[in-house]
Amino acid sequence: MALAIELLLDESDALWHESDAELCDGYVAGVRRLVRLQAALAARLAEIDRRRAHEPGHLTTAAFVRDRVGVSGAEAQRLVSEARGLAEHDGLRHAFASAEIDRPRVAMLLHAAGVSPDTFARDEQVLIDTVARLEMSDARRAVDYWRQAADRERFARGVEQLHDRRGLSVSETFGGMIRLDGDLDPESGRLVAAALESLVEPTFLDPTDDRTLRQRRVDALAEICADHLRHGDVPVSGGFRTQVTLSVVPDVLRGEIGEPCELSGLVVTPEAAQRIACDATVTRVVADGGRVLDVGRTTRVVPAAIRRALIARDGGCTHPGCDRPHRWCDAHHITHWADGGSTSLGNLRLLCRRHHRMAHEGSVRRE
Ligand SMILES: [Zn+2]
Ligand SMILES: [Zn+2]
């Protein structure tokens, strides 16, 4: 094992004089060596665990790994489970030690072994041969098929357990971002992924769109939610339809910078406040120094009839080159209503969320 480490480290100094082929072959060989090294370390950890060599300094093998190696408790637990699993399955251990299968495939098969131990013992070698020659996603599908065939009832229970483990948390971070964090059961997950994909994919046709994939997903999710709030049969909470409450001090909406605005409890810039107030179902709470001066009637800024006429005229986003359909668009006041602009066809144009943001927050000038 020590030799394997030395070989990898020694090579990194002298890469410049290797040919392209040597460089590539050396990389592949190094990865295989790394897999064998991982297998050797797992065997070593299994022996530590079997002898309880970590005592008396550490009560458990995982605590020893966590403290001495410096990994998280969860990672230490994972390493110990892997070592124990490999110790129990000769076929798997040998395939790993000869780099026939890599660590993700080992984890996948150990999981399968845990779910259906008896059938796994019978099919171990067939499964190893199968996952060794398949791409990871195909390998996972093959193991799923095997599990389903091996034990229908248990597989169904497994699916049910995944469903029970679903969860999503929405929290505000110190930096002012909103963090979505969760696990989706496979069915909901695919549904969400497909919905995001349907909005993200077309944006790649626009060469001027320089958002990252992760940014595009956030924008797509926000579009879907905005659409839901605009058109959906939204649940009623406390007697009101879920909606935006915009708290502003009077002058802010007219563009005088310096005063904070709040959007459902979130502090936003005056530009954002103007954009949101541009086309929303708004309950205006006008405050002055924390004192609420006026709670306005809940109104749609752009009445349904005018919106229909606007859709008939504009069709979709009016930003040059943009083809977002009207369903995803806001009605933008060319002169903001807070500045005396009227909510009439002549003063309105449809803009998709991205271009509406550019219109208010000023990035349009960058394009
Ligand atoms: Zn606007
Ligand atoms: Zn647009």
Short mmCIF file of C-alpha atoms and ligand atoms in Angstrom, two decimals:
data_model
loop_
_atom_site.label_atom_id
_atom_site.label_comp_id
_atom_site.label_asym_id
_atom_site.label_seq_id
_atom_site.Cartn_x
_atom_site.Cartn_y
_atom_site.Cartn_z
CA MET A 1 0.00 0.00 0.00
CA ALA A 2 2.76 2.41 0.90
CA LEU A 3 4.32 1.57 -2.44
CA ALA A 4 1.17 2.56 -4.32
CA ILE A 5 1.18 5.99 -2.66
CA GLU A 6 4.85 6.50 -3.45
CA LEU A 7 4.32 5.66 -7.11
CA LEU A 8 1.56 8.26 -7.47
CA LEU A 9 3.48 10.98 -5.66
CA ASP A 10 6.78 10.38 -7.44
CA GLU A 11 5.26 10.82 -10.87
CA SER A 12 3.83 14.30 -10.37
CA ASP A 13 7.22 16.01 -10.61
CA ALA A 14 8.21 14.69 -14.01
CA LEU A 15 5.02 15.04 -16.08
CA TRP A 16 6.44 17.51 -18.59
CA HIS A 17 8.58 14.99 -20.42
CA GLU A 18 5.81 12.40 -20.87
CA SER A 19 4.17 12.00 -24.29
CA ASP A 20 0.41 12.65 -24.60
CA ALA A 21 -0.27 8.91 -24.70
CA GLU A 22 1.89 8.28 -21.63
CA LEU A 23 0.15 11.11 -19.80
CA CYS A 24 -3.32 9.66 -20.55
CA ASP A 25 -2.38 6.04 -19.88
CA GLY A 26 -0.65 7.09 -16.69
CA TYR A 27 -3.80 8.84 -15.53
CA VAL A 28 -5.99 5.79 -16.14
CA ALA A 29 -3.45 3.50 -14.48
CA GLY A 30 -3.23 5.91 -11.53
CA VAL A 31 -6.99 5.88 -11.05
CA ARG A 32 -6.99 2.09 -11.05
CA ARG A 33 -4.18 2.15 -8.51
CA LEU A 34 -6.19 4.57 -6.40
CA VAL A 35 -9.17 2.19 -6.43
CA ARG A 36 -6.92 -0.65 -5.32
CA LEU A 37 -5.56 1.61 -2.60
CA GLN A 38 -9.09 2.39 -1.41
CA ALA A 39 -9.79 -1.35 -1.29
CA ALA A 40 -6.61 -1.95 0.71
CA LEU A 41 -7.55 0.82 3.16
CA ALA A 42 -11.02 -0.65 3.58
CA ALA A 43 -9.47 -4.05 4.37
CA ARG A 44 -7.17 -2.38 6.91
CA LEU A 45 -10.09 -0.57 8.52
CA ALA A 46 -12.07 -3.83 8.69
CA GLU A 47 -9.16 -5.42 10.54
CA ILE A 48 -8.94 -2.48 12.98
CA ASP A 49 -12.68 -2.88 13.52
CA ARG A 50 -12.46 -6.67 13.99
CA ARG A 51 -9.60 -6.43 16.53
CA ARG A 52 -11.06 -3.31 18.14
CA ALA A 53 -7.57 -1.85 17.68
CA HIS A 54 -8.96 1.66 18.21
CA GLU A 55 -9.55 1.00 21.92
CA PRO A 56 -9.12 2.38 24.49
CA GLY A 57 -8.59 5.78 22.84
CA HIS A 58 -11.80 5.59 20.85
CA LEU A 59 -14.96 3.79 21.76
CA THR A 60 -16.01 3.04 18.22
CA THR A 61 -14.19 2.55 14.93
CA ALA A 62 -16.11 5.46 13.41
CA ALA A 63 -15.00 7.77 16.24
CA PHE A 64 -11.41 6.72 15.61
CA VAL A 65 -11.69 7.50 11.87
CA ARG A 66 -13.46 10.78 12.53
CA ASP A 67 -10.90 12.01 15.06
CA ARG A 68 -7.69 10.65 13.60
CA VAL A 69 -8.40 11.19 9.90
CA GLY A 70 -10.38 14.39 10.38
CA VAL A 71 -13.47 13.53 8.32
CA SER A 72 -17.07 14.23 9.34
CA GLY A 73 -18.91 11.77 11.53
CA ALA A 74 -21.16 10.81 8.65
CA GLU A 75 -18.21 10.13 6.34
CA ALA A 76 -16.47 8.10 9.06
CA GLN A 77 -19.63 6.04 9.51
CA ARG A 78 -19.80 5.49 5.76
CA LEU A 79 -16.18 4.29 5.64
CA VAL A 80 -16.74 1.87 8.50
CA SER A 81 -19.93 0.46 6.94
CA GLU A 82 -18.08 0.02 3.67
CA ALA A 83 -15.20 -1.80 5.38
CA ARG A 84 -17.59 -4.10 7.30
CA GLY A 85 -19.68 -4.79 4.20
CA LEU A 86 -16.62 -5.69 2.15
CA ALA A 87 -15.35 -7.98 4.89
CA GLU A 88 -18.57 -9.96 4.56
CA HIS A 89 -18.64 -10.26 0.79
CA ASP A 90 -15.65 -12.02 -0.72
CA GLY A 91 -16.65 -11.49 -4.35
CA LEU A 92 -17.13 -7.77 -3.88
CA ARG A 93 -13.91 -7.42 -1.92
CA HIS A 94 -11.88 -9.12 -4.64
CA ALA A 95 -13.51 -7.13 -7.43
CA PHE A 96 -12.72 -3.90 -5.56
CA ALA A 97 -9.17 -4.95 -4.73
CA SER A 98 -8.47 -5.68 -8.41
CA ALA A 99 -10.10 -2.38 -9.44
CA GLU A 100 -12.69 -4.28 -11.45
CA ILE A 101 -15.39 -2.08 -9.89
CA ASP A 102 -14.95 1.37 -8.37
CA ARG A 103 -16.10 2.76 -5.06
CA PRO A 104 -19.55 4.12 -6.17
CA ARG A 105 -20.37 0.70 -7.63
CA VAL A 106 -19.18 -0.98 -4.44
CA ALA A 107 -21.48 1.30 -2.42
CA MET A 108 -24.38 0.49 -4.74
CA LEU A 109 -23.86 -3.28 -4.44
CA LEU A 110 -23.33 -3.15 -0.67
CA HIS A 111 -26.64 -1.34 -0.41
CA ALA A 112 -28.30 -4.00 -2.55
CA ALA A 113 -26.70 -6.68 -0.36
CA GLY A 114 -28.17 -5.02 2.73
CA VAL A 115 -31.64 -4.91 1.22
CA SER A 116 -31.84 -8.50 -0.05
CA PRO A 117 -29.01 -10.45 1.62
CA ASP A 118 -30.06 -13.96 0.58
CA THR A 119 -30.62 -13.25 -3.08
CA PHE A 120 -27.49 -11.13 -3.16
CA ALA A 121 -25.37 -14.01 -1.91
CA ARG A 122 -26.74 -16.11 -4.78
CA ASP A 123 -26.29 -13.42 -7.49
CA GLU A 124 -23.17 -11.61 -6.23
CA GLN A 125 -20.86 -12.49 -9.12
CA VAL A 126 -23.48 -11.85 -11.82
CA LEU A 127 -24.18 -8.43 -10.30
CA ILE A 128 -20.48 -7.55 -10.11
CA ASP A 129 -19.96 -8.51 -13.75
CA THR A 130 -23.02 -6.51 -14.76
CA VAL A 131 -22.24 -3.25 -12.98
CA ALA A 132 -18.57 -3.46 -13.97
CA ARG A 133 -19.36 -3.05 -17.66
CA LEU A 134 -22.22 -0.53 -17.41
CA GLU A 135 -22.28 3.24 -17.08
CA MET A 136 -23.20 4.28 -13.55
CA SER A 137 -26.79 5.26 -14.38
CA ASP A 138 -27.39 2.04 -16.31
CA ALA A 139 -25.73 0.06 -13.54
CA ARG A 140 -28.09 1.61 -11.01
CA ARG A 141 -31.08 0.74 -13.19
CA ALA A 142 -29.82 -2.83 -13.59
CA VAL A 143 -29.50 -3.22 -9.81
CA ASP A 144 -33.00 -1.75 -9.34
CA TYR A 145 -34.39 -4.33 -11.78
CA TRP A 146 -32.54 -7.06 -9.95
CA ARG A 147 -33.90 -5.90 -6.60
CA GLN A 148 -37.42 -5.77 -7.94
CA ALA A 149 -37.14 -9.27 -9.34
CA ALA A 150 -35.32 -10.56 -6.26
CA ASP A 151 -37.90 -9.46 -3.80
CA ARG A 152 -40.95 -7.66 -4.99
CA GLU A 153 -42.37 -6.96 -1.59
CA ARG A 154 -39.14 -5.68 -0.16
CA PHE A 155 -38.55 -3.49 -3.21
CA ALA A 156 -42.01 -1.98 -2.84
CA ARG A 157 -41.26 -1.32 0.84
CA GLY A 158 -37.98 0.33 -0.19
CA VAL A 159 -39.85 2.65 -2.53
CA GLU A 160 -42.27 3.40 0.28
CA GLN A 161 -39.40 4.20 2.65
CA LEU A 162 -37.90 6.62 0.13
CA HIS A 163 -41.29 8.28 -0.04
CA ASP A 164 -41.43 8.59 3.73
CA ARG A 165 -38.02 10.20 3.84
CA ARG A 166 -39.00 13.07 1.57
CA GLY A 167 -38.65 16.54 3.02
CA LEU A 168 -37.93 20.12 2.08
CA SER A 169 -36.84 22.99 4.27
CA VAL A 170 -36.92 26.65 3.38
CA SER A 171 -34.74 28.87 5.52
CA GLU A 172 -33.19 32.30 5.40
CA THR A 173 -29.41 32.42 5.60
CA PHE A 174 -27.37 35.11 7.34
CA GLY A 175 -26.23 36.37 3.96
CA GLY A 176 -29.80 37.17 2.95
CA MET A 177 -30.32 34.25 0.58
CA ILE A 178 -33.17 31.81 0.93
CA ARG A 179 -31.96 28.24 1.15
CA LEU A 180 -34.02 25.35 -0.18
CA ASP A 181 -32.72 22.09 1.09
CA GLY A 182 -34.33 18.73 0.79
CA ASP A 183 -34.75 15.22 -0.48
CA LEU A 184 -37.43 14.42 -3.00
CA ASP A 185 -38.91 10.97 -3.43
CA PRO A 186 -38.08 9.66 -6.91
CA GLU A 187 -41.46 10.41 -8.42
CA SER A 188 -41.73 13.99 -7.13
CA GLY A 189 -38.06 14.52 -7.90
CA ARG A 190 -38.48 13.57 -11.54
CA LEU A 191 -41.58 15.74 -11.79
CA VAL A 192 -39.71 18.76 -10.42
CA ALA A 193 -36.64 18.07 -12.55
CA ALA A 194 -38.76 17.76 -15.70
CA ALA A 195 -40.59 21.02 -14.94
CA LEU A 196 -37.32 22.89 -14.34
CA GLU A 197 -35.77 21.32 -17.42
CA SER A 198 -38.69 22.41 -19.62
CA LEU A 199 -37.95 26.04 -18.76
CA VAL A 200 -34.17 25.86 -18.53
CA GLU A 201 -33.46 24.04 -21.76
CA PRO A 202 -34.94 26.62 -24.18
CA THR A 203 -32.87 29.40 -22.54
CA PHE A 204 -29.71 27.81 -23.93
CA LEU A 205 -30.88 28.77 -27.43
CA ASP A 206 -30.27 32.43 -26.54
CA PRO A 207 -26.56 33.17 -27.04
CA THR A 208 -26.82 36.46 -25.09
CA ASP A 209 -28.04 34.61 -22.00
CA ASP A 210 -24.98 34.26 -19.79
CA ARG A 211 -26.62 32.82 -16.68
CA THR A 212 -25.12 29.68 -15.17
CA LEU A 213 -27.12 26.46 -15.14
CA ARG A 214 -27.68 26.81 -11.40
CA GLN A 215 -28.91 30.38 -11.84
CA ARG A 216 -31.24 29.29 -14.65
CA ARG A 217 -32.76 26.63 -12.39
CA VAL A 218 -33.50 29.18 -9.68
CA ASP A 219 -35.09 31.52 -12.21
CA ALA A 220 -37.13 28.63 -13.63
CA LEU A 221 -38.37 27.65 -10.19
CA ALA A 222 -39.33 31.25 -9.48
CA GLU A 223 -41.16 31.44 -12.81
CA ILE A 224 -43.13 28.31 -12.02
CA CYS A 225 -44.06 29.66 -8.60
CA ALA A 226 -44.98 33.08 -9.97
CA ASP A 227 -47.18 31.41 -12.55
CA HIS A 228 -48.84 29.37 -9.85
CA LEU A 229 -49.54 32.43 -7.72
CA ARG A 230 -50.82 34.34 -10.74
CA HIS A 231 -53.06 31.68 -12.25
CA GLY A 232 -53.27 28.79 -9.86
CA ASP A 233 -55.99 27.89 -7.46
CA VAL A 234 -53.86 29.02 -4.56
CA PRO A 235 -54.65 27.73 -1.08
CA VAL A 236 -56.17 30.19 1.31
CA SER A 237 -54.19 31.03 4.41
CA GLY A 238 -55.87 32.91 7.25
CA GLY A 239 -58.66 34.02 4.96
CA PHE A 240 -56.37 35.59 2.34
CA ARG A 241 -54.96 34.16 -0.82
CA THR A 242 -51.21 33.73 -0.44
CA GLN A 243 -49.70 36.83 -1.87
CA VAL A 244 -47.10 39.49 -1.70
CA THR A 245 -47.30 42.13 0.96
CA LEU A 246 -45.16 45.08 0.06
CA SER A 247 -44.26 47.46 2.85
CA VAL A 248 -42.87 50.73 1.64
CA VAL A 249 -42.37 54.21 2.84
CA PRO A 250 -44.19 56.47 0.39
CA ASP A 251 -41.22 58.02 -1.46
CA VAL A 252 -39.36 54.78 -1.98
CA LEU A 253 -41.77 53.54 -4.56
CA ARG A 254 -41.11 56.72 -6.47
CA GLY A 255 -37.45 55.81 -6.68
CA GLU A 256 -35.84 57.75 -3.89
CA ILE A 257 -33.09 55.50 -2.70
CA GLY A 258 -32.07 55.02 0.88
CA GLU A 259 -35.13 53.64 2.59
CA PRO A 260 -35.62 49.93 3.07
CA CYS A 261 -38.60 48.16 1.58
CA GLU A 262 -39.98 44.87 2.76
CA LEU A 263 -41.45 42.09 0.71
CA SER A 264 -43.26 39.55 2.86
CA GLY A 265 -40.70 40.21 5.57
CA LEU A 266 -37.69 40.30 3.22
CA VAL A 267 -35.79 43.54 2.78
CA VAL A 268 -35.50 44.41 -0.91
CA THR A 269 -34.00 47.28 -2.87
CA PRO A 270 -36.25 50.13 -4.02
CA GLU A 271 -35.69 48.96 -7.62
CA ALA A 272 -36.92 45.49 -6.76
CA ALA A 273 -39.85 46.99 -4.86
CA GLN A 274 -40.80 48.98 -7.94
CA ARG A 275 -40.54 45.92 -10.15
CA ILE A 276 -42.62 43.77 -7.85
CA ALA A 277 -45.22 46.47 -7.40
CA CYS A 278 -45.27 46.91 -11.19
CA ASP A 279 -47.54 43.89 -11.69
CA ALA A 280 -48.67 42.13 -8.56
CA THR A 281 -51.51 41.38 -6.28
CA VAL A 282 -50.37 43.83 -3.71
CA THR A 283 -51.46 44.71 -0.24
CA ARG A 284 -49.69 47.96 0.26
CA VAL A 285 -48.59 48.67 3.79
CA VAL A 286 -47.29 52.20 3.92
CA ALA A 287 -45.11 52.74 6.94
CA ASP A 288 -43.08 55.57 8.34
CA GLY A 289 -40.33 54.83 10.84
CA GLY A 290 -41.88 51.51 11.74
CA ARG A 291 -45.34 53.05 12.20
CA VAL A 292 -47.94 51.71 9.81
CA LEU A 293 -49.65 54.68 8.18
CA ASP A 294 -51.98 52.92 5.83
CA VAL A 295 -52.96 49.40 4.90
CA GLY A 296 -54.28 49.61 1.38
CA ARG A 297 -56.92 47.47 -0.24
CA THR A 298 -55.62 44.22 -1.74
CA THR A 299 -55.70 44.84 -5.45
CA ARG A 300 -54.32 43.53 -8.65
CA VAL A 301 -52.38 46.44 -10.06
CA VAL A 302 -53.23 45.42 -13.62
CA PRO A 303 -56.91 44.47 -13.89
CA ALA A 304 -57.77 41.26 -15.73
CA ALA A 305 -59.43 43.01 -18.68
CA ILE A 306 -56.37 45.19 -19.39
CA ARG A 307 -54.09 42.19 -19.04
CA ARG A 308 -56.15 40.29 -21.60
CA ALA A 309 -55.89 43.18 -24.06
CA LEU A 310 -52.15 43.40 -23.38
CA ILE A 311 -51.72 39.68 -24.09
CA ALA A 312 -53.68 40.04 -27.33
CA ARG A 313 -51.40 42.91 -28.40
CA ASP A 314 -47.96 41.71 -27.21
CA GLY A 315 -48.33 37.92 -27.27
CA GLY A 316 -45.31 37.44 -25.05
CA CYS A 317 -42.19 39.19 -23.81
CA THR A 318 -41.56 42.34 -25.85
CA HIS A 319 -37.81 42.43 -25.24
CA PRO A 320 -36.12 42.12 -28.65
CA GLY A 321 -35.34 38.51 -29.46
CA CYS A 322 -37.16 37.05 -26.45
CA ASP A 323 -39.90 34.51 -27.08
CA ARG A 324 -41.18 33.83 -23.57
CA PRO A 325 -44.97 33.35 -23.85
CA HIS A 326 -47.35 35.67 -21.99
CA ARG A 327 -48.01 33.09 -19.31
CA TRP A 328 -44.51 33.77 -17.95
CA CYS A 329 -44.66 37.55 -18.32
CA ASP A 330 -45.28 40.50 -16.03
CA ALA A 331 -47.14 43.60 -17.18
CA HIS A 332 -44.53 46.35 -16.94
CA HIS A 333 -45.50 49.99 -16.51
CA ILE A 334 -43.30 52.05 -18.85
CA THR A 335 -43.86 54.99 -16.50
CA HIS A 336 -44.35 53.46 -13.06
CA TRP A 337 -47.77 53.94 -11.50
CA ALA A 338 -46.06 55.38 -8.44
CA ASP A 339 -44.73 58.14 -10.70
CA GLY A 340 -48.18 58.86 -12.05
CA GLY A 341 -48.05 56.43 -14.99
CA SER A 342 -51.45 55.08 -15.93
CA THR A 343 -52.42 51.41 -16.03
CA SER A 344 -53.52 51.66 -19.62
CA LEU A 345 -52.46 49.76 -22.72
CA GLY A 346 -50.32 52.66 -23.94
CA ASN A 347 -48.20 52.59 -20.78
CA LEU A 348 -47.85 48.81 -20.45
CA ARG A 349 -45.75 46.13 -22.12
CA LEU A 350 -45.26 42.46 -21.40
CA LEU A 351 -41.82 41.45 -20.12
CA CYS A 352 -40.67 38.05 -18.95
CA ARG A 353 -39.27 37.90 -15.43
CA ARG A 354 -35.69 38.09 -16.59
CA HIS A 355 -36.21 41.11 -18.83
CA HIS A 356 -38.52 42.75 -16.31
CA ARG A 357 -35.73 42.52 -13.81
CA MET A 358 -33.33 44.04 -16.30
CA ALA A 359 -35.76 46.90 -16.96
CA HIS A 360 -35.93 47.84 -13.28
CA GLU A 361 -32.59 46.80 -11.90
CA GLY A 362 -30.77 48.38 -14.82
CA SER A 363 -28.84 45.44 -16.27
CA VAL A 364 -30.53 46.04 -19.64
CA ARG A 365 -27.82 48.63 -20.23
CA ARG A 366 -25.18 45.90 -20.07
CA GLU A 367 -26.64 44.02 -23.05
ZN ZN B 1 -42.00 46.96 -14.40
ZN ZN B 2 -37.97 38.26 -22.13
#
